[in-house]
PDB file of C-alpha atoms and ligand atoms in Angstrom:
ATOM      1  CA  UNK A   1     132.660 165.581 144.348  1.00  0.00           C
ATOM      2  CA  UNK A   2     129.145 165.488 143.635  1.00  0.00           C
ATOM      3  CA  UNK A   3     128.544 167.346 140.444  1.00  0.00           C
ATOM      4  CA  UNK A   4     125.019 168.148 141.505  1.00  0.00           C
ATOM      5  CA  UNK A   5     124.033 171.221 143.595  1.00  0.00           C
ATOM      6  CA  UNK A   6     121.722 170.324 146.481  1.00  0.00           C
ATOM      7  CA  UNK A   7     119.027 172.212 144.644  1.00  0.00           C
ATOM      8  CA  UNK A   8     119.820 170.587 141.232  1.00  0.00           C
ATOM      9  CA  UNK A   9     119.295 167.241 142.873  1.00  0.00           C
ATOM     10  CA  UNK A  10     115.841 168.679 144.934  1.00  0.00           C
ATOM     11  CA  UNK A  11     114.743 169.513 141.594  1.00  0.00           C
ATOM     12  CA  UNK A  12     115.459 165.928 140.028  1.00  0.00           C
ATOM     13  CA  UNK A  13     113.886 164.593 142.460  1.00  0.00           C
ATOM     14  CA  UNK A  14     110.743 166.620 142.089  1.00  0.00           C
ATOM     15  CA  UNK A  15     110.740 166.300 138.231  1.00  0.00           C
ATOM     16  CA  UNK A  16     111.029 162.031 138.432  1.00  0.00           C
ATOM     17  CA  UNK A  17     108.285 159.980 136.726  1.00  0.00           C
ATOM     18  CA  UNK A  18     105.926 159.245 139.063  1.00  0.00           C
ATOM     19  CA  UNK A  19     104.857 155.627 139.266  1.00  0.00           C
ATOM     20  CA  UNK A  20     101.665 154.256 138.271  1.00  0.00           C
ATOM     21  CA  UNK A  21      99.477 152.368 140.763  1.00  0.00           C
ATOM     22  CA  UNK A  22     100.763 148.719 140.672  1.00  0.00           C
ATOM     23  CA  UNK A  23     104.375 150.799 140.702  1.00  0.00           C
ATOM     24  CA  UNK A  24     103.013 152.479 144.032  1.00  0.00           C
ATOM     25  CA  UNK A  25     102.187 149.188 145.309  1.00  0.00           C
ATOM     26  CA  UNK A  26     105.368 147.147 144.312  1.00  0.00           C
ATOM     27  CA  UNK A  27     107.660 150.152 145.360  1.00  0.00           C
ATOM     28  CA  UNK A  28     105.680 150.034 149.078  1.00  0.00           C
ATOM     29  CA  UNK A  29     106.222 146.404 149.192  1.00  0.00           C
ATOM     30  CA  UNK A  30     109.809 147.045 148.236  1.00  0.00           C
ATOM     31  CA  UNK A  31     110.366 149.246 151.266  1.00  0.00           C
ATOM     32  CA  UNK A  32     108.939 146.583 153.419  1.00  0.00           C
ATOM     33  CA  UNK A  33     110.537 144.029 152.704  1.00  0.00           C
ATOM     34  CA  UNK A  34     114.052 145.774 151.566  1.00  0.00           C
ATOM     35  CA  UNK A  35     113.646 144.691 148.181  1.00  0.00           C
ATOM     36  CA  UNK A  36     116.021 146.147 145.487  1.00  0.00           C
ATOM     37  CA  UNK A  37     113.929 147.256 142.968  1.00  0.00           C
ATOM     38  CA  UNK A  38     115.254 149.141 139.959  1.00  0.00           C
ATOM     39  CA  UNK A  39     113.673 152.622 141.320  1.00  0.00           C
ATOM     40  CA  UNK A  40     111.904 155.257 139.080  1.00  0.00           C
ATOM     41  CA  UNK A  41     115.163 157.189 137.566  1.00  0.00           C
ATOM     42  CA  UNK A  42     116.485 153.708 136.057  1.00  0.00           C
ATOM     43  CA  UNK A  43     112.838 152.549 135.399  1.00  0.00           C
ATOM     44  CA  UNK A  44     112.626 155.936 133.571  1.00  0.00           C
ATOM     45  CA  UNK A  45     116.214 154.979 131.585  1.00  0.00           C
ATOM     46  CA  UNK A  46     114.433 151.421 130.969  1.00  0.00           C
ATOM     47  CA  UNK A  47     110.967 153.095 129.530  1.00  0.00           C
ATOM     48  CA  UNK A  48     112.944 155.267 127.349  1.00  0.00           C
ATOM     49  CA  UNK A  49     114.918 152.757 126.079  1.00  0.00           C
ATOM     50  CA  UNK A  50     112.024 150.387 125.302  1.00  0.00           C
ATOM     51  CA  UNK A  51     110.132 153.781 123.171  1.00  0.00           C
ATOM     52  CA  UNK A  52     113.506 154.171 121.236  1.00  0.00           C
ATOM     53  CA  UNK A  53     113.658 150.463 119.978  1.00  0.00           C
ATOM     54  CA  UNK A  54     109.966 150.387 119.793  1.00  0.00           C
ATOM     55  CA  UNK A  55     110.394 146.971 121.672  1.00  0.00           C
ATOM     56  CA  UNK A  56     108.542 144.003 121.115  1.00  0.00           C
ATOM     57  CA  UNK A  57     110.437 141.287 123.186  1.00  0.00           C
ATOM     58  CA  UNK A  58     112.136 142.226 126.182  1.00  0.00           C
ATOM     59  CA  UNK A  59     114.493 139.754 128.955  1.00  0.00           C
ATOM     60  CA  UNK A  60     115.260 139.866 131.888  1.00  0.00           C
ATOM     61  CA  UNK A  61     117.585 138.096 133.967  1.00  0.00           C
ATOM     62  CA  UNK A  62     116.379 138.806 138.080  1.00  0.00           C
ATOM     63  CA  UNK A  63     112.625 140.104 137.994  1.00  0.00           C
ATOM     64  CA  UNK A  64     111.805 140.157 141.611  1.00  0.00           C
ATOM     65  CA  UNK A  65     108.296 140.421 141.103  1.00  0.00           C
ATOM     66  CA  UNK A  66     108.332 142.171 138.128  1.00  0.00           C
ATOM     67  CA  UNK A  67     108.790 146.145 139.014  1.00  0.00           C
ATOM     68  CA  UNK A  68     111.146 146.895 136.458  1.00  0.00           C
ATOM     69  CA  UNK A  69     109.134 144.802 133.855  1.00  0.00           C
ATOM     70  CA  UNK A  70     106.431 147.662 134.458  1.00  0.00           C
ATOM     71  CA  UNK A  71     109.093 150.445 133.452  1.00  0.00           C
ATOM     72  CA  UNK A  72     109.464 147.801 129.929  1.00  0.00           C
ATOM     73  CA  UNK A  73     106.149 148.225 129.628  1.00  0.00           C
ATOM     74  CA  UNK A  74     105.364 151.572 130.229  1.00  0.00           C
ATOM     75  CA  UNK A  75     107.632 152.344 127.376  1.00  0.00           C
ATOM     76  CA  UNK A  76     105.363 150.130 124.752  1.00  0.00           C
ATOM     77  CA  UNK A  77     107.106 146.982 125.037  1.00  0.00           C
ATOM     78  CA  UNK A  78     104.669 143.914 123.740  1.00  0.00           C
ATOM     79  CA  UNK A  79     106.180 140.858 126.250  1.00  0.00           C
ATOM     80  CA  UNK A  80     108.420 140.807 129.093  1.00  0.00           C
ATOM     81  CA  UNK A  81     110.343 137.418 129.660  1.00  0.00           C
ATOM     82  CA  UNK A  82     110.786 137.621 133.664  1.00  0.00           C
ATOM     83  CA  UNK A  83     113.035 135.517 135.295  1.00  0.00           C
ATOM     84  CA  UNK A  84     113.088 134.615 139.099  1.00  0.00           C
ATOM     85  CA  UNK A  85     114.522 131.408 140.876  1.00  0.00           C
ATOM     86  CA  UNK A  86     112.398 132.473 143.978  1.00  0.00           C
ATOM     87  CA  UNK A  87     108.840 130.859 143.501  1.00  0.00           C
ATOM     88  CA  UNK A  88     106.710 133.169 146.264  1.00  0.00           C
ATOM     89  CA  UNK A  89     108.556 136.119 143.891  1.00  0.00           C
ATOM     90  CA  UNK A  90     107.833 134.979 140.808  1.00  0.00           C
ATOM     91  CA  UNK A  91     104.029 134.071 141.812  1.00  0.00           C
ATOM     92  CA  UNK A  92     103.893 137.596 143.604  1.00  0.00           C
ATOM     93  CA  UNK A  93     104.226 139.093 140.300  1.00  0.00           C
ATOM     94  CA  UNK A  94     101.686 136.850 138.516  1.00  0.00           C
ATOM     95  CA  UNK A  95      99.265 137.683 140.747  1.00  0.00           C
ATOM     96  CA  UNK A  96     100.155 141.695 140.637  1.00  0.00           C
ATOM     97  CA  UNK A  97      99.954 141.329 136.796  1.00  0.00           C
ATOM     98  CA  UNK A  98      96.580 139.203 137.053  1.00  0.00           C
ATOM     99  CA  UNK A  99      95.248 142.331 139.350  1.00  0.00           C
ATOM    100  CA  UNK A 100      96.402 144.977 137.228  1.00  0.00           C
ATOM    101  CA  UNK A 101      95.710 143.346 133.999  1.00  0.00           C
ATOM    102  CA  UNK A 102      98.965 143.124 132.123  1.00  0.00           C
ATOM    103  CA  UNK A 103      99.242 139.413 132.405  1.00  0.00           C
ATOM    104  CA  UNK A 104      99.212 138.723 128.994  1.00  0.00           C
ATOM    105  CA  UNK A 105     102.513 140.978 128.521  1.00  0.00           C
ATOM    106  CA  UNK A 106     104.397 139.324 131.076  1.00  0.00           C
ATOM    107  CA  UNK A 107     105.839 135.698 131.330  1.00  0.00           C
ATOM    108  CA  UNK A 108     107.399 134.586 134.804  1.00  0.00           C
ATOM    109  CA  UNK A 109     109.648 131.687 134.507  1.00  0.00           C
ATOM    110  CA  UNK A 110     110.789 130.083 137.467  1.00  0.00           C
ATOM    111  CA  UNK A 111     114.484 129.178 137.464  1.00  0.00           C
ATOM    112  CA  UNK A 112     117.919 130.166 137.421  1.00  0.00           C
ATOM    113  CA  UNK A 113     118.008 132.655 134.947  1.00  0.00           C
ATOM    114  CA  UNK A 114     121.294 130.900 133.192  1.00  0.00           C
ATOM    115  CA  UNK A 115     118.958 128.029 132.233  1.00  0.00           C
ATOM    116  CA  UNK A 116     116.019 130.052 131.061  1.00  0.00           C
ATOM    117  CA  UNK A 117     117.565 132.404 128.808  1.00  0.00           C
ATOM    118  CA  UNK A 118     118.794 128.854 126.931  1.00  0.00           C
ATOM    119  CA  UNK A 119     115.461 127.936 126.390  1.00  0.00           C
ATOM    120  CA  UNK A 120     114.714 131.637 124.576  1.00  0.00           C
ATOM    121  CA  UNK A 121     116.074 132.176 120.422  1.00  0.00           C
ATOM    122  CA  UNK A 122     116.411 136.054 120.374  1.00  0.00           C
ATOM    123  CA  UNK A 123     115.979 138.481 119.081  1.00  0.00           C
ATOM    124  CA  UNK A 124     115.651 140.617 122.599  1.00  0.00           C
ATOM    125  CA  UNK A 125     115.224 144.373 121.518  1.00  0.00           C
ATOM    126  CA  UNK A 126     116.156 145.010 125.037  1.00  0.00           C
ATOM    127  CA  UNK A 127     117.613 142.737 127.991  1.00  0.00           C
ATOM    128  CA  UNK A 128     117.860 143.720 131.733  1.00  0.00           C
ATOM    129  CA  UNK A 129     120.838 141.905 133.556  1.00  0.00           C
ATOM    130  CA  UNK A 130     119.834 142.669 136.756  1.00  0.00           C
ATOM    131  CA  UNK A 131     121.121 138.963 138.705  1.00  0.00           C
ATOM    132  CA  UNK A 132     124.076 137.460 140.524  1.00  0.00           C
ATOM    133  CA  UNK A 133     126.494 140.123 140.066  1.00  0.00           C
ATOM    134  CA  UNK A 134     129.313 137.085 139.610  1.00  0.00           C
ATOM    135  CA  UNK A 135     127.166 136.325 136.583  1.00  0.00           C
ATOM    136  CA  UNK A 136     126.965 139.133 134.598  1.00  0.00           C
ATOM    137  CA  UNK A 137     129.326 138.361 131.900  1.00  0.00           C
ATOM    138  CA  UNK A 138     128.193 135.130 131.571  1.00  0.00           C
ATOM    139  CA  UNK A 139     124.778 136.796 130.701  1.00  0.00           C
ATOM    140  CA  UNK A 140     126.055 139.234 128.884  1.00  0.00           C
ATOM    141  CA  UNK A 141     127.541 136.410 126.660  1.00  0.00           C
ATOM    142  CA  UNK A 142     124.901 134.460 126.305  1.00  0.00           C
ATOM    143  CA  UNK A 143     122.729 137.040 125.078  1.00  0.00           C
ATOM    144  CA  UNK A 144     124.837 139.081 122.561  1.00  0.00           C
ATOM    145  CA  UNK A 145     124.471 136.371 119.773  1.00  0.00           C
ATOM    146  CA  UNK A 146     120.605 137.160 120.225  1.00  0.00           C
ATOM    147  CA  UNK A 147     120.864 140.834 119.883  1.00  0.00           C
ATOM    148  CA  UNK A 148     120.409 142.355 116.497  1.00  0.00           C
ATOM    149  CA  UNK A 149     122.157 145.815 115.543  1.00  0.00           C
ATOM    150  CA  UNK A 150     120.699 148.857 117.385  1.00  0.00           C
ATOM    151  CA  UNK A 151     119.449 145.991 120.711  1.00  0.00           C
ATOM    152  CA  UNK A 152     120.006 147.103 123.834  1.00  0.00           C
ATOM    153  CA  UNK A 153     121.913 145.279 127.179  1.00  0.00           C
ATOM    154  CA  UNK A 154     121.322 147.109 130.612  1.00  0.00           C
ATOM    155  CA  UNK A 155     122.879 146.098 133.444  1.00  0.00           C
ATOM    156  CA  UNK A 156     122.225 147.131 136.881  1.00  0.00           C
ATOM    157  CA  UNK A 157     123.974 148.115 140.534  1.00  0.00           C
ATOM    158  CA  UNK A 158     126.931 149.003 138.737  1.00  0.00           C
ATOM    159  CA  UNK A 159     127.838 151.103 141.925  1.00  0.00           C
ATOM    160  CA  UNK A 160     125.627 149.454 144.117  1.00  0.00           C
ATOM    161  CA  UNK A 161     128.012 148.366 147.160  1.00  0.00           C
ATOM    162  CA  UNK A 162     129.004 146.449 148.432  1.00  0.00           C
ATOM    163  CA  UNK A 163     131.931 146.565 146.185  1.00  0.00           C
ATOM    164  CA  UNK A 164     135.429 147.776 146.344  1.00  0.00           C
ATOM    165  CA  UNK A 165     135.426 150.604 144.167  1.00  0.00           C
ATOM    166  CA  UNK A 166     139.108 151.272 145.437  1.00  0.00           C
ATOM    167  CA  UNK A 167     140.233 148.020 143.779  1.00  0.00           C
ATOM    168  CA  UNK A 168     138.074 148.374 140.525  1.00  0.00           C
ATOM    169  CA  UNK A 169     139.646 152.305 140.068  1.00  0.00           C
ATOM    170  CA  UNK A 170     142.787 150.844 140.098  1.00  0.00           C
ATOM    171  CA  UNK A 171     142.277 147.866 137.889  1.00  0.00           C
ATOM    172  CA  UNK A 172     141.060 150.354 135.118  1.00  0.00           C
ATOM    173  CA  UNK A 173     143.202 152.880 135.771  1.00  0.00           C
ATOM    174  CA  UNK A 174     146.355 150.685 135.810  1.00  0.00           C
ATOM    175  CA  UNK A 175     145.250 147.311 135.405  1.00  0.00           C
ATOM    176  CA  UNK A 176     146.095 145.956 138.689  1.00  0.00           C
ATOM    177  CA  UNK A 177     144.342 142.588 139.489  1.00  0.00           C
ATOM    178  CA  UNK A 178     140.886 142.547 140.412  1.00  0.00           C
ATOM    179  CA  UNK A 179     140.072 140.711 143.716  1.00  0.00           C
ATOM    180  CA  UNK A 180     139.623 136.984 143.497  1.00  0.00           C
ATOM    181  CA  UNK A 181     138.427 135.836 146.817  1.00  0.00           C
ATOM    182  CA  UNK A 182     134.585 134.801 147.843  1.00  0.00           C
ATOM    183  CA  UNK A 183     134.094 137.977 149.688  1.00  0.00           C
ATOM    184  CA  UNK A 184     135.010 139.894 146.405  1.00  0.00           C
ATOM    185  CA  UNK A 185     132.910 138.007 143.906  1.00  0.00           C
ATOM    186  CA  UNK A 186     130.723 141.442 143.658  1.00  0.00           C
ATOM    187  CA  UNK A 187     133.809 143.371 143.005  1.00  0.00           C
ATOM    188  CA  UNK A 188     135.040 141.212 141.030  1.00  0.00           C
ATOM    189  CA  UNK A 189     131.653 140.166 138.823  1.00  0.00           C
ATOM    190  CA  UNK A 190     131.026 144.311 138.144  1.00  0.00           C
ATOM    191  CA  UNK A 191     135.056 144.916 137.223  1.00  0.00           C
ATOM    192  CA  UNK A 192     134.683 142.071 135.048  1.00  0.00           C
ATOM    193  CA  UNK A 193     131.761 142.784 132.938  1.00  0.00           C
ATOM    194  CA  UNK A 194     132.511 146.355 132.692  1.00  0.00           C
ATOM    195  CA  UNK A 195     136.119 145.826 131.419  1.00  0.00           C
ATOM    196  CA  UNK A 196     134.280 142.868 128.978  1.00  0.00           C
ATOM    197  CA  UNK A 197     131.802 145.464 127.675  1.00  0.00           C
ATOM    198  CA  UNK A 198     134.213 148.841 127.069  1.00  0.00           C
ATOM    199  CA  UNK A 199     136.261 146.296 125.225  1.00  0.00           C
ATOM    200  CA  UNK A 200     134.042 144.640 122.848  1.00  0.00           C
ATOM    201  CA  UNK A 201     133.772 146.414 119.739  1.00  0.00           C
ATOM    202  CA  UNK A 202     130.261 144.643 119.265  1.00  0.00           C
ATOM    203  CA  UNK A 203     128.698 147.135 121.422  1.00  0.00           C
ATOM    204  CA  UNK A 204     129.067 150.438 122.722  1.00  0.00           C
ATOM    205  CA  UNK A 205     128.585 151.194 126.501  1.00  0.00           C
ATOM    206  CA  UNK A 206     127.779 154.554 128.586  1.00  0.00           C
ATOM    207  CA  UNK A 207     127.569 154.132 132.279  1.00  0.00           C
ATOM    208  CA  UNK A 208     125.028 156.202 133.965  1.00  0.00           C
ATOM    209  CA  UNK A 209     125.432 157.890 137.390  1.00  0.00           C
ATOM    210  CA  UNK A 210     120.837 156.622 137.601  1.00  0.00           C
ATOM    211  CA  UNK A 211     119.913 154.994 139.952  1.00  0.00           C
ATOM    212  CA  UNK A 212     122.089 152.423 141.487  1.00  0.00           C
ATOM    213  CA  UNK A 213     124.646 152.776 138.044  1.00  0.00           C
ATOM    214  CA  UNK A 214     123.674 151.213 135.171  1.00  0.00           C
ATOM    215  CA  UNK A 215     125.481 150.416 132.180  1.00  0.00           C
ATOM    216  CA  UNK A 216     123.968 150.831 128.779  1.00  0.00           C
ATOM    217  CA  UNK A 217     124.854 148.567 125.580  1.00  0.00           C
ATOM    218  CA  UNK A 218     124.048 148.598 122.024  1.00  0.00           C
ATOM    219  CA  UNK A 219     125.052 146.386 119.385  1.00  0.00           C
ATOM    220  CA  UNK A 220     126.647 148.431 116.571  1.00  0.00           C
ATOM    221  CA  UNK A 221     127.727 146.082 114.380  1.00  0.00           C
TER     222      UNK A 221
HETATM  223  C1  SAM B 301     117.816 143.095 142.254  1.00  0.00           C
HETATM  224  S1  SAM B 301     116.514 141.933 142.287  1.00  0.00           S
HETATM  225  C2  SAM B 301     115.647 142.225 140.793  1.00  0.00           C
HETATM  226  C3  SAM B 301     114.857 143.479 140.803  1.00  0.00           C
HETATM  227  C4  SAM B 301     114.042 143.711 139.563  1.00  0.00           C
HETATM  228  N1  SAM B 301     114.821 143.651 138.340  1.00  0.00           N
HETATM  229  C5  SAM B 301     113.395 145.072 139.662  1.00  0.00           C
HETATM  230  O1  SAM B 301     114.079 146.094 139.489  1.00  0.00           O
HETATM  231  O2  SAM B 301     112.203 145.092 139.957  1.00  0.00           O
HETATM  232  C6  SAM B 301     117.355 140.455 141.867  1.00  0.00           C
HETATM  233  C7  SAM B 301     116.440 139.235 141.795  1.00  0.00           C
HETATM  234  O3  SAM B 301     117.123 138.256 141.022  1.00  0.00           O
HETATM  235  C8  SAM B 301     116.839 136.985 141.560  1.00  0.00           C
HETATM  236  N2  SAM B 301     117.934 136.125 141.089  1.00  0.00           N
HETATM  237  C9  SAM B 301     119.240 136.159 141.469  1.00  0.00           C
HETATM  238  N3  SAM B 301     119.947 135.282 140.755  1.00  0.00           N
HETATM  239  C10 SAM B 301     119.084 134.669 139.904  1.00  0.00           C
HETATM  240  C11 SAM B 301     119.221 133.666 138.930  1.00  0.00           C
HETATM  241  N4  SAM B 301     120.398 133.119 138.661  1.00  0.00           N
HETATM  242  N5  SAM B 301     118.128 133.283 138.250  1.00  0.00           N
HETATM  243  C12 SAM B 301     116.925 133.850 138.505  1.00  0.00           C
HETATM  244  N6  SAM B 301     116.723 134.803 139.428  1.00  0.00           N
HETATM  245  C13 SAM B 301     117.795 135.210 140.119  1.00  0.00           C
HETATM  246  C14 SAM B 301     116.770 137.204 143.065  1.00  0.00           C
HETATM  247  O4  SAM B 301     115.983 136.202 143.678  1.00  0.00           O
HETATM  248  C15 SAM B 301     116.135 138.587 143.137  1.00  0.00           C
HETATM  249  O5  SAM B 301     114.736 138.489 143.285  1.00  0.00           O
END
C-alpha cells in the first residue's frame, strides 16, 4: 500500500527542487531520448548529501552525460570524476559543461567504469554507483578501501524493474536463493549488493523509497 495520500504525493511533487537551466536541458534530452537520469528527488538526496560532507571529490560509476554530476555540484562539491564507456555520452556532457561553464569541476573519463575507478587513490567523500546493475558489488568493493569514516556510497534503481522483487522478498525474508540465470542478472546484481551492504558492519545503509530507490552508505568505522 502506498503510504502516501494522493494529495501528500501532489504536494511532493509541487515542493521538488526545481532544476537549474543545464538541468532543464539535460532532463528534456532525457525524455527524448529515454535516458535514465537520476531525476530531481534523488538529485535532491545527492545535493544534500554532498552539503553534509562538504565534498571535495566526488565518483561516479555511469554518468550519462553528467545530470546527476550537476545535483554533486549543486550541493558544493569541488570535482566530479564522471565515468561513461559511451563516447557521444561522455562528449555530450563535455560540451554541456563547456556551455554552462562548470568544466573545470567535472572530469569525463571514457571507459568501463571498473577500469577507471583503478586508476583513482581515494579518498571519495561521496560515490554514485549508478552502472551495470550485475556490477554493483564489485563497485561497491572496490571503493570502500577509499572511503574514509563519515564517506558516503549511493547506489541507484534499487527498485527500478525490471527485477523480480518476488524472488528478492523471499531471499531476505527467508533466504531462499536468488536467481542465477542471464535474464536475472538485475535481480540478482540488486539482491546481491543489498544483502552485501546490510551486512557489512563497515557501513550503515538506509534505503530510500526517492526516486527510482536508492540505497545510502556511510562508513562508520
Ligand atoms: C543510468 S545511466 C547514468 C545516469 C546518470 N548517473 C544520471 O543520473 O545522470 C547509466 C550509464 O552508465 C553507463 N555505463 C554502464 N556500464 C558502464 C561501465 N561499466 N562503465 C562506464 N559506464 C557504464 C551507460 O552507458 C549509461 O550511460
Amino acid at each position: 500500500m502506498d503510504v502516501l495520500s494522493e494529495g501528500g504525493r501532489r504536494f511532493l511533487t509541487a515542493t521538488a527542487p526545481e532544476h537549474t537551466a543545464v538541468q532543464a536541458e539535460m532532463a528534456e534530452l532525457a525524455d527524448e531520448w529515454e535516458f535514465p537520469i537520476i531525476g530531481p528527488d534523488a538529485g535532491a538526496v545527492l545535493r544534500l548529501l554532498a552539503r553534509l560532507t562538504d565534498a571535495e571529490r566526488v565518483f561516479e560509476f555511469g554518468s550519462g552525460f553528467g545530470y546527476s554530476a550537476t545535483w554533486f555540484l549543486r550541493g558544493g562539491a569541488d570535482a566530479v570524476i564522471c565515468t561513461e564507456f559511451d563516447v557521444e555520452e561522455a562528449e555530450r556532457g563535455r560540451e554541456l559543461a563547456r556551455s554552462y561553464g562548470y568544466d573545470d569541476a567535472v572530469t569525463f573519463e571514457v571507459g568501463d567504469a571498473m577500469e577507471t575507478i583503478d586508476r583513482y587513490d581515494g579518498p571519495f567523500d561521496v560515490v554514485l554507483i549508478d552502472h551495470q546493475k550485475s556490477r554493483y558489488l564489485d563497485a561497491f568493493r572496490e571503493v570502500l578501501p577509499k572511503l574514509r569514516h563519515g564517506d558516503v556510497v549511493v547506489a541507484d534503481n534499487i527498485a527500478r524493474g525490471p527485477i523480480d522483487f518476488e524472488r528478492l522478498v523471499d531471499h531476505a525474508a527467508d533466504g531462499r536463493p536468488l536467481p542465477t540465470t542471464e535474464a536475472d542478472a538485475q535481480t540478482h546484481g540488486i539482491g546481491t549488493y543489498v544483502e552485501a551492504v546490510r551486512a557489512n558492519d563497515a557501513v550503515e545503509t538506509a534505503i530510500l523509497p526517492v526516486g527510482s530507490g536508492i540505497a545510502v552508505s556511510t562508513r562508520v568505522e
